[in-house]
Amino acid sequence: MSPRRPPVRVGVFGLLGSGNLGNDGSLEAVLGYLRAQHPKAVVDALCGGPEAVRARYGIPSTRLHWNRGEYRTASRAAAIAAKGLGKLVDVFRTAAWVRRHDVVIVPGMGVLEATLPLRPWGFPYSLFLLCASGRLLGTRVALVGVGAAPIGNRATRTLVRWSARLAAYRSYRDGLSRDAMRAMGVDTARDEVHPDLAFALPTPQAGTPDGPPGGPVCVGVMDFHGGDDDRARADEIHRRYLDGTTRLVRALVEEGRPVRLLTGDECDGPVVDAILDAVDSPLVTAAGAASLTDLMKETAAADTVVATRYHNLICALKVGTPTLALSYAAKSHALMDRMGLGAYCHPAREVDADRLLGQFRALEKRSAELRRILVERNQLAARQLDDQFSALTRALFQEAP
């Protein structure tokens, strides 16, 4: 009689439970996979918001950083010293946590990109510690369905490149991500591309509008100030984005359209407040979505969606609602192309309200046709994610203890 094999010890890692619905949705998709296909696995997290992850998903969780002020700007000597000490302490904390696992999964997220402002000694450093610890200690680290993009900052690029090289498994949410890593010098010959992990989440039941569009519109907003290379003109970019989005909402209200404002991160709240103050109409309301499931329910109830955040777009597309992307990065264009709506993108850095409204009207004219296309593309995405999870099992679990 062969000895009983111990359960596989699986860690999940990232800025999870920190207020970003897309990150948490990616975690939820991976937890769903583990519970369905590896129910005996023992799972815990090293993450940004351990209290939230523990409460929502019922798994033991540890804080990602020793220094609780990691993401606050340090100006006083004591705060700067605490940050420096924290970087050293985290080397040993991360290694100790990794040692306790057979497998560590980084679930989706844009962990290999800097399309939004990012300092190299923040999350890129944490990811490098994870991947280096995994390589040194024999724990397989998997970057699953992650996003990547070209990075201008040399330190950030170096940390990201070495994180990817040291990982035991990599897959990407679009071809652009794999191309970006190849351009950084990572051997991607065996790396696969699959749809974003959020497409694996259950889809709420959605009704199809009976007549032509003319009902509710969801507008997903973002506290957008440009990317990592736009710091010098961040305020200008934000003003133009907010002005253009506000003008779109006002134009819809003037036509009698109810507008529901969506967010994807806690930091987006001030943008919602600014639009509500500027438009001041009972037709404009704010959704209090706490998960991607909540966002899917909101977008399923709309005739049309205009959205900025990547996972706002995914939620709308997944429930089959015609969607216009206020795109701030190539990943949004790639997503819209994959789903058959590549013509309906508008630059978030240079919002032109009149042109945006014209694109919105053109989108609505093709609403019925686009809904049929989205049904087909979502079916394909589901099959491709089945392939992703099968590949993950082969790569990580067939030889695990």
CSV table of C-alpha atoms in Angstrom, one decimal:
chain,number,residue,atom,x,y,z
A,1,MET,CA,0.0,0.0,0.0
A,2,SER,CA,1.6,3.3,-1.1
A,3,PRO,CA,1.9,6.0,1.5
A,4,ARG,CA,-0.7,8.8,1.4
A,5,ARG,CA,0.6,11.9,-0.4
A,6,PRO,CA,0.4,15.1,1.6
A,7,PRO,CA,-1.8,17.9,0.3
A,8,VAL,CA,-0.2,20.3,-2.1
A,9,ARG,CA,0.6,23.6,-0.4
A,10,VAL,CA,-0.3,26.5,-2.7
A,11,GLY,CA,0.3,30.2,-2.1
A,12,VAL,CA,-1.3,33.1,-4.0
A,13,PHE,CA,0.6,36.4,-4.2
A,14,GLY,CA,-0.1,39.9,-5.3
A,15,LEU,CA,-1.8,43.2,-4.5
A,16,LEU,CA,-5.0,41.4,-3.5
A,17,GLY,CA,-7.6,42.7,-1.1
A,18,SER,CA,-6.3,46.2,-1.7
A,19,GLY,CA,-9.4,47.7,-3.3
A,20,ASN,CA,-8.8,46.8,-6.9
A,21,LEU,CA,-11.7,44.7,-8.2
A,22,GLY,CA,-9.8,43.4,-11.2
A,23,ASN,CA,-7.0,42.0,-9.0
A,24,ASP,CA,-9.5,40.3,-6.7
A,25,GLY,CA,-11.5,38.9,-9.6
A,26,SER,CA,-8.3,37.3,-10.9
A,27,LEU,CA,-7.8,35.7,-7.5
A,28,GLU,CA,-11.4,34.5,-7.4
A,29,ALA,CA,-11.0,32.8,-10.8
A,30,VAL,CA,-7.8,31.0,-9.6
A,31,LEU,CA,-9.4,30.0,-6.3
A,32,GLY,CA,-12.4,28.6,-8.3
A,33,TYR,CA,-10.0,26.5,-10.4
A,34,LEU,CA,-8.1,25.2,-7.3
A,35,ARG,CA,-11.3,24.3,-5.5
A,36,ALA,CA,-12.7,22.5,-8.6
A,37,GLN,CA,-9.6,20.7,-9.8
A,38,HIS,CA,-7.4,20.5,-6.7
A,39,PRO,CA,-9.8,20.5,-3.8
A,40,LYS,CA,-7.3,19.0,-1.3
A,41,ALA,CA,-4.8,21.8,-1.9
A,42,VAL,CA,-4.0,23.9,1.1
A,43,VAL,CA,-4.1,27.5,0.1
A,44,ASP,CA,-3.0,30.8,1.7
A,45,ALA,CA,-2.0,34.3,0.5
A,46,LEU,CA,0.8,36.8,0.8
A,47,CYS,CA,-1.0,40.0,-0.3
A,48,GLY,CA,-1.7,43.7,0.1
A,49,GLY,CA,-4.9,43.4,2.1
A,50,PRO,CA,-4.8,40.3,4.2
A,51,GLU,CA,-7.9,41.2,6.3
A,52,ALA,CA,-10.1,41.6,3.2
A,53,VAL,CA,-8.8,38.4,1.5
A,54,ARG,CA,-9.3,36.4,4.8
A,55,ALA,CA,-12.9,37.8,5.2
A,56,ARG,CA,-14.0,37.4,1.6
A,57,TYR,CA,-12.3,34.2,0.5
A,58,GLY,CA,-11.8,32.4,3.7
A,59,ILE,CA,-8.0,31.7,3.3
A,60,PRO,CA,-5.2,32.4,5.7
A,61,SER,CA,-3.4,35.6,4.6
A,62,THR,CA,-0.2,37.4,5.4
A,63,ARG,CA,0.6,41.1,4.8
A,64,LEU,CA,2.9,41.6,1.7
A,65,HIS,CA,5.1,44.2,3.4
A,66,TRP,CA,6.6,44.4,6.8
A,67,ASN,CA,6.3,48.2,6.6
A,68,ARG,CA,2.7,49.2,6.9
A,69,GLY,CA,3.4,52.6,5.3
A,70,GLU,CA,4.9,51.0,2.2
A,71,TYR,CA,2.6,52.8,-0.3
A,72,ARG,CA,2.6,56.2,1.5
A,73,THR,CA,5.0,58.9,0.4
A,74,ALA,CA,7.9,59.1,2.9
A,75,SER,CA,9.3,62.6,3.6
A,76,ARG,CA,10.5,62.4,7.2
A,77,ALA,CA,13.8,60.7,8.1
A,78,ALA,CA,12.0,58.1,10.3
A,79,ALA,CA,9.6,57.2,7.5
A,80,ILE,CA,12.4,56.9,5.0
A,81,ALA,CA,14.4,54.7,7.4
A,82,ALA,CA,11.4,52.5,8.0
A,83,LYS,CA,10.9,52.0,4.3
A,84,GLY,CA,14.6,51.0,3.9
A,85,LEU,CA,14.5,48.6,6.8
A,86,GLY,CA,11.2,47.2,5.4
A,87,LYS,CA,12.9,46.3,2.1
A,88,LEU,CA,15.6,44.3,4.0
A,89,VAL,CA,13.1,42.6,6.3
A,90,ASP,CA,10.9,41.6,3.3
A,91,VAL,CA,13.8,39.6,1.8
A,92,PHE,CA,13.6,37.2,4.7
A,93,ARG,CA,9.8,37.4,5.2
A,94,THR,CA,9.2,36.6,1.5
A,95,ALA,CA,11.7,33.7,1.5
A,96,ALA,CA,10.2,32.2,4.7
A,97,TRP,CA,6.7,32.3,3.2
A,98,VAL,CA,7.8,30.9,-0.1
A,99,ARG,CA,9.6,28.0,1.6
A,100,ARG,CA,6.4,26.8,3.1
A,101,HIS,CA,4.8,26.1,-0.3
A,102,ASP,CA,5.1,23.6,-3.2
A,103,VAL,CA,3.6,26.1,-5.7
A,104,VAL,CA,3.0,29.9,-5.7
A,105,ILE,CA,0.6,31.4,-8.2
A,106,VAL,CA,0.5,35.1,-9.2
A,107,PRO,CA,-3.1,35.3,-10.5
A,108,GLY,CA,-3.4,37.5,-13.5
A,109,MET,CA,-3.0,41.3,-13.0
A,110,GLY,CA,-0.6,43.6,-14.8
A,111,VAL,CA,2.4,42.5,-12.8
A,112,LEU,CA,4.9,42.9,-15.6
A,113,GLU,CA,3.8,46.3,-16.8
A,114,ALA,CA,4.0,50.0,-15.8
A,115,THR,CA,1.1,51.4,-17.7
A,116,LEU,CA,0.1,53.3,-14.6
A,117,PRO,CA,2.6,55.2,-12.3
A,118,LEU,CA,4.8,52.7,-10.5
A,119,ARG,CA,8.1,52.9,-8.5
A,120,PRO,CA,10.6,50.1,-9.0
A,121,TRP,CA,11.1,49.5,-5.2
A,122,GLY,CA,7.4,48.9,-4.7
A,123,PHE,CA,5.6,45.9,-6.2
A,124,PRO,CA,8.3,45.1,-8.9
A,125,TYR,CA,10.8,44.6,-6.1
A,126,SER,CA,8.3,42.4,-4.2
A,127,LEU,CA,7.7,40.3,-7.3
A,128,PHE,CA,11.4,39.9,-7.8
A,129,LEU,CA,11.9,38.7,-4.2
A,130,LEU,CA,9.1,36.2,-4.8
A,131,CYS,CA,10.5,34.7,-8.0
A,132,ALA,CA,14.1,34.7,-6.7
A,133,SER,CA,13.0,33.0,-3.5
A,134,GLY,CA,11.1,30.4,-5.5
A,135,ARG,CA,14.1,29.6,-7.7
A,136,LEU,CA,16.5,29.4,-4.7
A,137,LEU,CA,14.2,27.3,-2.6
A,138,GLY,CA,12.8,25.0,-5.2
A,139,THR,CA,9.2,26.3,-5.0
A,140,ARG,CA,7.5,26.6,-8.4
A,141,VAL,CA,6.3,30.2,-9.0
A,142,ALA,CA,3.7,30.6,-11.8
A,143,LEU,CA,2.8,33.9,-13.4
A,144,VAL,CA,-0.6,33.0,-14.7
A,145,GLY,CA,-2.5,35.1,-17.3
A,146,VAL,CA,-0.5,38.2,-16.5
A,147,GLY,CA,-0.2,41.4,-18.3
A,148,ALA,CA,3.1,42.9,-19.6
A,149,ALA,CA,4.1,46.0,-21.5
A,150,PRO,CA,7.3,47.9,-22.6
A,151,ILE,CA,8.8,49.7,-19.6
A,152,GLY,CA,10.8,52.9,-19.8
A,153,ASN,CA,12.3,53.0,-16.3
A,154,ARG,CA,15.5,50.9,-16.3
A,155,ALA,CA,15.3,49.8,-12.7
A,156,THR,CA,11.7,48.7,-13.1
A,157,ARG,CA,12.4,47.0,-16.4
A,158,THR,CA,15.4,45.0,-14.9
A,159,LEU,CA,13.3,43.8,-11.9
A,160,VAL,CA,10.4,42.8,-14.2
A,161,ARG,CA,12.7,41.0,-16.6
A,162,TRP,CA,14.4,39.0,-13.9
A,163,SER,CA,11.1,38.2,-12.2
A,164,ALA,CA,9.9,36.7,-15.4
A,165,ARG,CA,13.1,34.8,-16.1
A,166,LEU,CA,13.1,33.2,-12.6
A,167,ALA,CA,9.5,32.1,-12.7
A,168,ALA,CA,8.9,28.4,-13.4
A,169,TYR,CA,5.7,29.0,-15.5
A,170,ARG,CA,4.4,32.0,-17.4
A,171,SER,CA,1.3,32.7,-19.4
A,172,TYR,CA,-0.1,36.0,-20.7
A,173,ARG,CA,-3.5,37.6,-21.2
A,174,ASP,CA,-2.7,38.8,-24.7
A,175,GLY,CA,0.0,38.5,-27.4
A,176,LEU,CA,1.2,42.0,-26.8
A,177,SER,CA,2.3,41.0,-23.3
A,178,ARG,CA,4.3,38.0,-24.6
A,179,ASP,CA,5.9,40.2,-27.2
A,180,ALA,CA,6.8,42.8,-24.6
A,181,MET,CA,8.6,40.2,-22.5
A,182,ARG,CA,10.4,38.8,-25.5
A,183,ALA,CA,11.6,42.3,-26.3
A,184,MET,CA,13.0,42.5,-22.8
A,185,GLY,CA,15.1,39.4,-23.3
A,186,VAL,CA,12.9,36.7,-21.8
A,187,ASP,CA,12.7,33.4,-23.6
A,188,THR,CA,9.0,33.1,-24.4
A,189,ALA,CA,9.1,30.1,-26.7
A,190,ARG,CA,7.1,27.9,-24.4
A,191,ASP,CA,4.9,30.7,-23.0
A,192,GLU,CA,1.2,30.6,-23.9
A,193,VAL,CA,-1.5,33.3,-24.4
A,194,HIS,CA,-5.0,32.8,-23.0
A,195,PRO,CA,-7.9,35.2,-22.3
A,196,ASP,CA,-7.8,37.2,-19.0
A,197,LEU,CA,-8.6,35.0,-16.0
A,198,ALA,CA,-11.7,37.1,-15.2
A,199,PHE,CA,-13.4,35.5,-18.2
A,200,ALA,CA,-13.5,32.3,-16.1
A,201,LEU,CA,-15.8,33.8,-13.5
A,202,PRO,CA,-19.5,32.8,-13.6
A,203,THR,CA,-21.6,35.1,-15.7
A,204,PRO,CA,-24.8,36.5,-14.2
A,205,GLN,CA,-28.0,36.0,-16.1
A,206,ALA,CA,-28.5,38.9,-18.5
A,207,GLY,CA,-31.6,40.0,-20.4
A,208,THR,CA,-31.4,41.2,-24.0
A,209,PRO,CA,-33.0,44.5,-24.7
A,210,ASP,CA,-36.2,44.1,-26.7
A,211,GLY,CA,-35.9,47.2,-28.9
A,212,PRO,CA,-33.2,49.6,-30.1
A,213,PRO,CA,-30.8,51.2,-27.6
A,214,GLY,CA,-32.2,54.2,-25.6
A,215,GLY,CA,-32.1,52.9,-22.1
A,216,PRO,CA,-29.5,52.9,-19.3
A,217,VAL,CA,-25.8,53.5,-20.0
A,218,CYS,CA,-23.0,52.5,-17.7
A,219,VAL,CA,-19.9,54.8,-17.7
A,220,GLY,CA,-16.9,53.3,-16.0
A,221,VAL,CA,-14.5,56.0,-14.7
A,222,MET,CA,-11.0,56.0,-13.4
A,223,ASP,CA,-8.7,58.2,-11.4
A,224,PHE,CA,-6.6,58.5,-14.5
A,225,HIS,CA,-3.4,60.6,-14.7
A,226,GLY,CA,-1.6,58.9,-17.4
A,227,GLY,CA,1.2,56.3,-17.2
A,228,ASP,CA,4.6,56.0,-15.6
A,229,ASP,CA,6.1,58.1,-18.4
A,230,ASP,CA,3.5,60.8,-18.1
A,231,ARG,CA,4.3,62.2,-14.7
A,232,ALA,CA,5.2,65.6,-16.0
A,233,ARG,CA,1.8,66.2,-17.5
A,234,ALA,CA,-0.3,64.0,-15.2
A,235,ASP,CA,-2.6,66.9,-14.0
A,236,GLU,CA,-3.2,68.0,-17.6
A,237,ILE,CA,-4.1,64.5,-18.7
A,238,HIS,CA,-6.5,64.1,-15.7
A,239,ARG,CA,-8.3,67.4,-16.4
A,240,ARG,CA,-8.8,66.5,-20.0
A,241,TYR,CA,-10.0,63.0,-19.1
A,242,LEU,CA,-12.4,64.3,-16.5
A,243,ASP,CA,-13.8,67.0,-18.7
A,244,GLY,CA,-14.4,64.7,-21.7
A,245,THR,CA,-16.1,62.1,-19.5
A,246,THR,CA,-18.3,64.7,-17.8
A,247,ARG,CA,-19.3,66.1,-21.2
A,248,LEU,CA,-20.3,62.6,-22.4
A,249,VAL,CA,-22.4,62.0,-19.3
A,250,ARG,CA,-24.1,65.4,-19.6
A,251,ALA,CA,-24.9,64.8,-23.3
A,252,LEU,CA,-26.5,61.4,-22.4
A,253,VAL,CA,-28.6,63.0,-19.6
A,254,GLU,CA,-29.8,65.7,-22.0
A,255,GLU,CA,-31.2,62.9,-24.1
A,256,GLY,CA,-33.0,61.4,-21.1
A,257,ARG,CA,-30.6,58.5,-20.7
A,258,PRO,CA,-30.1,57.1,-17.2
A,259,VAL,CA,-26.3,56.9,-16.5
A,260,ARG,CA,-24.8,54.6,-14.0
A,261,LEU,CA,-21.2,55.5,-12.9
A,262,LEU,CA,-18.9,52.5,-12.3
A,263,THR,CA,-15.5,52.2,-10.7
A,264,GLY,CA,-12.9,49.5,-10.4
A,265,ASP,CA,-10.7,50.7,-7.6
A,266,GLU,CA,-11.3,52.6,-4.3
A,267,CYS,CA,-9.2,55.5,-5.7
A,268,ASP,CA,-11.8,56.2,-8.4
A,269,GLY,CA,-14.3,57.6,-5.9
A,270,PRO,CA,-13.3,61.3,-6.3
A,271,VAL,CA,-13.9,61.1,-10.1
A,272,VAL,CA,-17.4,59.8,-9.5
A,273,ASP,CA,-18.0,62.7,-7.0
A,274,ALA,CA,-16.7,65.3,-9.5
A,275,ILE,CA,-19.1,64.1,-12.2
A,276,LEU,CA,-22.1,63.9,-9.9
A,277,ASP,CA,-21.4,67.5,-8.8
A,278,ALA,CA,-20.9,68.8,-12.4
A,279,VAL,CA,-23.9,67.2,-13.9
A,280,ASP,CA,-26.3,67.3,-10.9
A,281,SER,CA,-29.1,65.2,-12.3
A,282,PRO,CA,-31.2,62.4,-10.8
A,283,LEU,CA,-30.5,60.4,-13.9
A,284,VAL,CA,-26.9,60.0,-12.9
A,285,THR,CA,-26.2,57.6,-10.1
A,286,ALA,CA,-23.2,55.8,-8.7
A,287,ALA,CA,-22.9,52.0,-8.3
A,288,GLY,CA,-21.4,50.6,-5.2
A,289,ALA,CA,-19.9,47.5,-6.8
A,290,ALA,CA,-17.7,45.5,-4.5
A,291,SER,CA,-16.7,42.7,-6.9
A,292,LEU,CA,-16.4,41.9,-10.6
A,293,THR,CA,-19.7,40.0,-10.2
A,294,ASP,CA,-21.3,43.2,-9.1
A,295,LEU,CA,-19.9,45.0,-12.1
A,296,MET,CA,-21.1,42.3,-14.4
A,297,LYS,CA,-24.6,42.7,-13.0
A,298,GLU,CA,-24.5,46.4,-13.5
A,299,THR,CA,-23.2,46.2,-17.1
A,300,ALA,CA,-25.7,43.4,-17.9
A,301,ALA,CA,-28.6,45.8,-17.1
A,302,ALA,CA,-27.3,48.5,-19.4
A,303,ASP,CA,-28.0,49.0,-23.1
A,304,THR,CA,-24.4,50.2,-23.7
A,305,VAL,CA,-21.2,50.7,-21.7
A,306,VAL,CA,-18.4,53.2,-21.9
A,307,ALA,CA,-15.5,52.2,-19.7
A,308,THR,CA,-11.8,53.0,-18.9
A,309,ARG,CA,-10.5,50.4,-16.5
A,310,TYR,CA,-9.5,47.1,-18.1
A,311,HIS,CA,-11.7,44.9,-15.9
A,312,ASN,CA,-14.7,47.2,-16.3
A,313,LEU,CA,-14.3,46.5,-20.0
A,314,ILE,CA,-14.0,42.7,-19.4
A,315,CYS,CA,-17.2,42.7,-17.2
A,316,ALA,CA,-19.2,44.5,-19.9
A,317,LEU,CA,-17.9,42.3,-22.7
A,318,LYS,CA,-18.3,39.1,-20.7
A,319,VAL,CA,-22.1,39.7,-20.2
A,320,GLY,CA,-22.4,40.6,-23.9
A,321,THR,CA,-23.1,44.4,-23.6
A,322,PRO,CA,-21.8,46.6,-26.5
A,323,THR,CA,-18.9,48.5,-25.1
A,324,LEU,CA,-16.8,51.5,-26.0
A,325,ALA,CA,-13.3,51.6,-24.5
A,326,LEU,CA,-11.7,54.8,-23.2
A,327,SER,CA,-8.3,53.1,-23.7
A,328,TYR,CA,-5.2,54.1,-21.7
A,329,ALA,CA,-3.0,51.2,-22.8
A,330,ALA,CA,-2.4,48.8,-25.6
A,331,LYS,CA,-4.0,46.0,-23.5
A,332,SER,CA,-7.4,47.6,-23.9
A,333,HIS,CA,-7.1,47.7,-27.7
A,334,ALA,CA,-5.9,44.0,-27.6
A,335,LEU,CA,-8.9,43.1,-25.5
A,336,MET,CA,-11.4,44.9,-27.8
A,337,ASP,CA,-9.8,43.3,-30.9
A,338,ARG,CA,-10.1,39.9,-29.3
A,339,MET,CA,-13.8,40.4,-28.6
A,340,GLY,CA,-14.6,41.8,-32.1
A,341,LEU,CA,-15.0,45.5,-31.0
A,342,GLY,CA,-11.6,46.8,-32.0
A,343,ALA,CA,-13.2,49.8,-33.9
A,344,TYR,CA,-14.7,51.1,-30.7
A,345,CYS,CA,-11.7,52.5,-28.8
A,346,HIS,CA,-11.0,56.2,-27.8
A,347,PRO,CA,-7.8,57.5,-26.3
A,348,ALA,CA,-8.1,58.2,-22.5
A,349,ARG,CA,-5.2,60.6,-22.7
A,350,GLU,CA,-6.9,62.8,-25.3
A,351,VAL,CA,-10.6,62.6,-24.8
A,352,ASP,CA,-12.5,64.5,-27.5
A,353,ALA,CA,-16.1,64.6,-26.2
A,354,ASP,CA,-17.7,65.2,-29.6
A,355,ARG,CA,-15.8,62.4,-31.3
A,356,LEU,CA,-16.5,60.1,-28.3
A,357,LEU,CA,-20.2,60.8,-28.6
A,358,GLY,CA,-20.0,60.0,-32.3
A,359,GLN,CA,-18.3,56.7,-31.6
A,360,PHE,CA,-21.0,55.9,-29.0
A,361,ARG,CA,-23.8,56.5,-31.5
A,362,ALA,CA,-22.1,54.4,-34.1
A,363,LEU,CA,-21.7,51.6,-31.5
A,364,GLU,CA,-25.4,51.7,-30.7
A,365,LYS,CA,-26.4,51.4,-34.3
A,366,ARG,CA,-24.7,48.0,-34.4
A,367,SER,CA,-25.9,46.9,-31.0
A,368,ALA,CA,-27.8,43.8,-32.0
A,369,GLU,CA,-25.1,42.6,-34.3
A,370,LEU,CA,-22.4,43.2,-31.7
A,371,ARG,CA,-24.3,41.3,-29.1
A,372,ARG,CA,-24.3,38.2,-31.3
A,373,ILE,CA,-20.5,38.6,-31.9
A,374,LEU,CA,-19.9,38.8,-28.2
A,375,VAL,CA,-21.8,35.6,-27.6
A,376,GLU,CA,-19.4,33.8,-30.0
A,377,ARG,CA,-16.3,35.4,-28.6
A,378,ASN,CA,-17.2,34.6,-25.0
A,379,GLN,CA,-17.8,30.9,-25.9
A,380,LEU,CA,-14.3,30.8,-27.5
A,381,ALA,CA,-12.8,32.5,-24.4
A,382,ALA,CA,-14.3,29.9,-22.1
A,383,ARG,CA,-12.8,27.1,-24.2
A,384,GLN,CA,-9.4,28.8,-24.2
A,385,LEU,CA,-9.4,29.2,-20.4
A,386,ASP,CA,-10.2,25.5,-20.0
A,387,ASP,CA,-6.9,25.0,-21.9
A,388,GLN,CA,-5.1,27.5,-19.6
A,389,PHE,CA,-6.1,25.6,-16.4
A,390,SER,CA,-5.3,22.2,-18.0
A,391,ALA,CA,-1.8,23.6,-18.9
A,392,LEU,CA,-1.4,24.9,-15.3
A,393,THR,CA,-2.2,21.5,-13.8
A,394,ARG,CA,0.3,19.8,-16.1
A,395,ALA,CA,3.0,22.3,-15.3
A,396,LEU,CA,2.6,22.6,-11.6
A,397,PHE,CA,0.6,19.8,-10.0
A,398,GLN,CA,1.3,16.5,-11.7
A,399,GLU,CA,4.7,16.3,-10.1
A,400,ALA,CA,3.8,18.1,-6.9
A,401,PRO,CA,4.1,16.1,-3.6
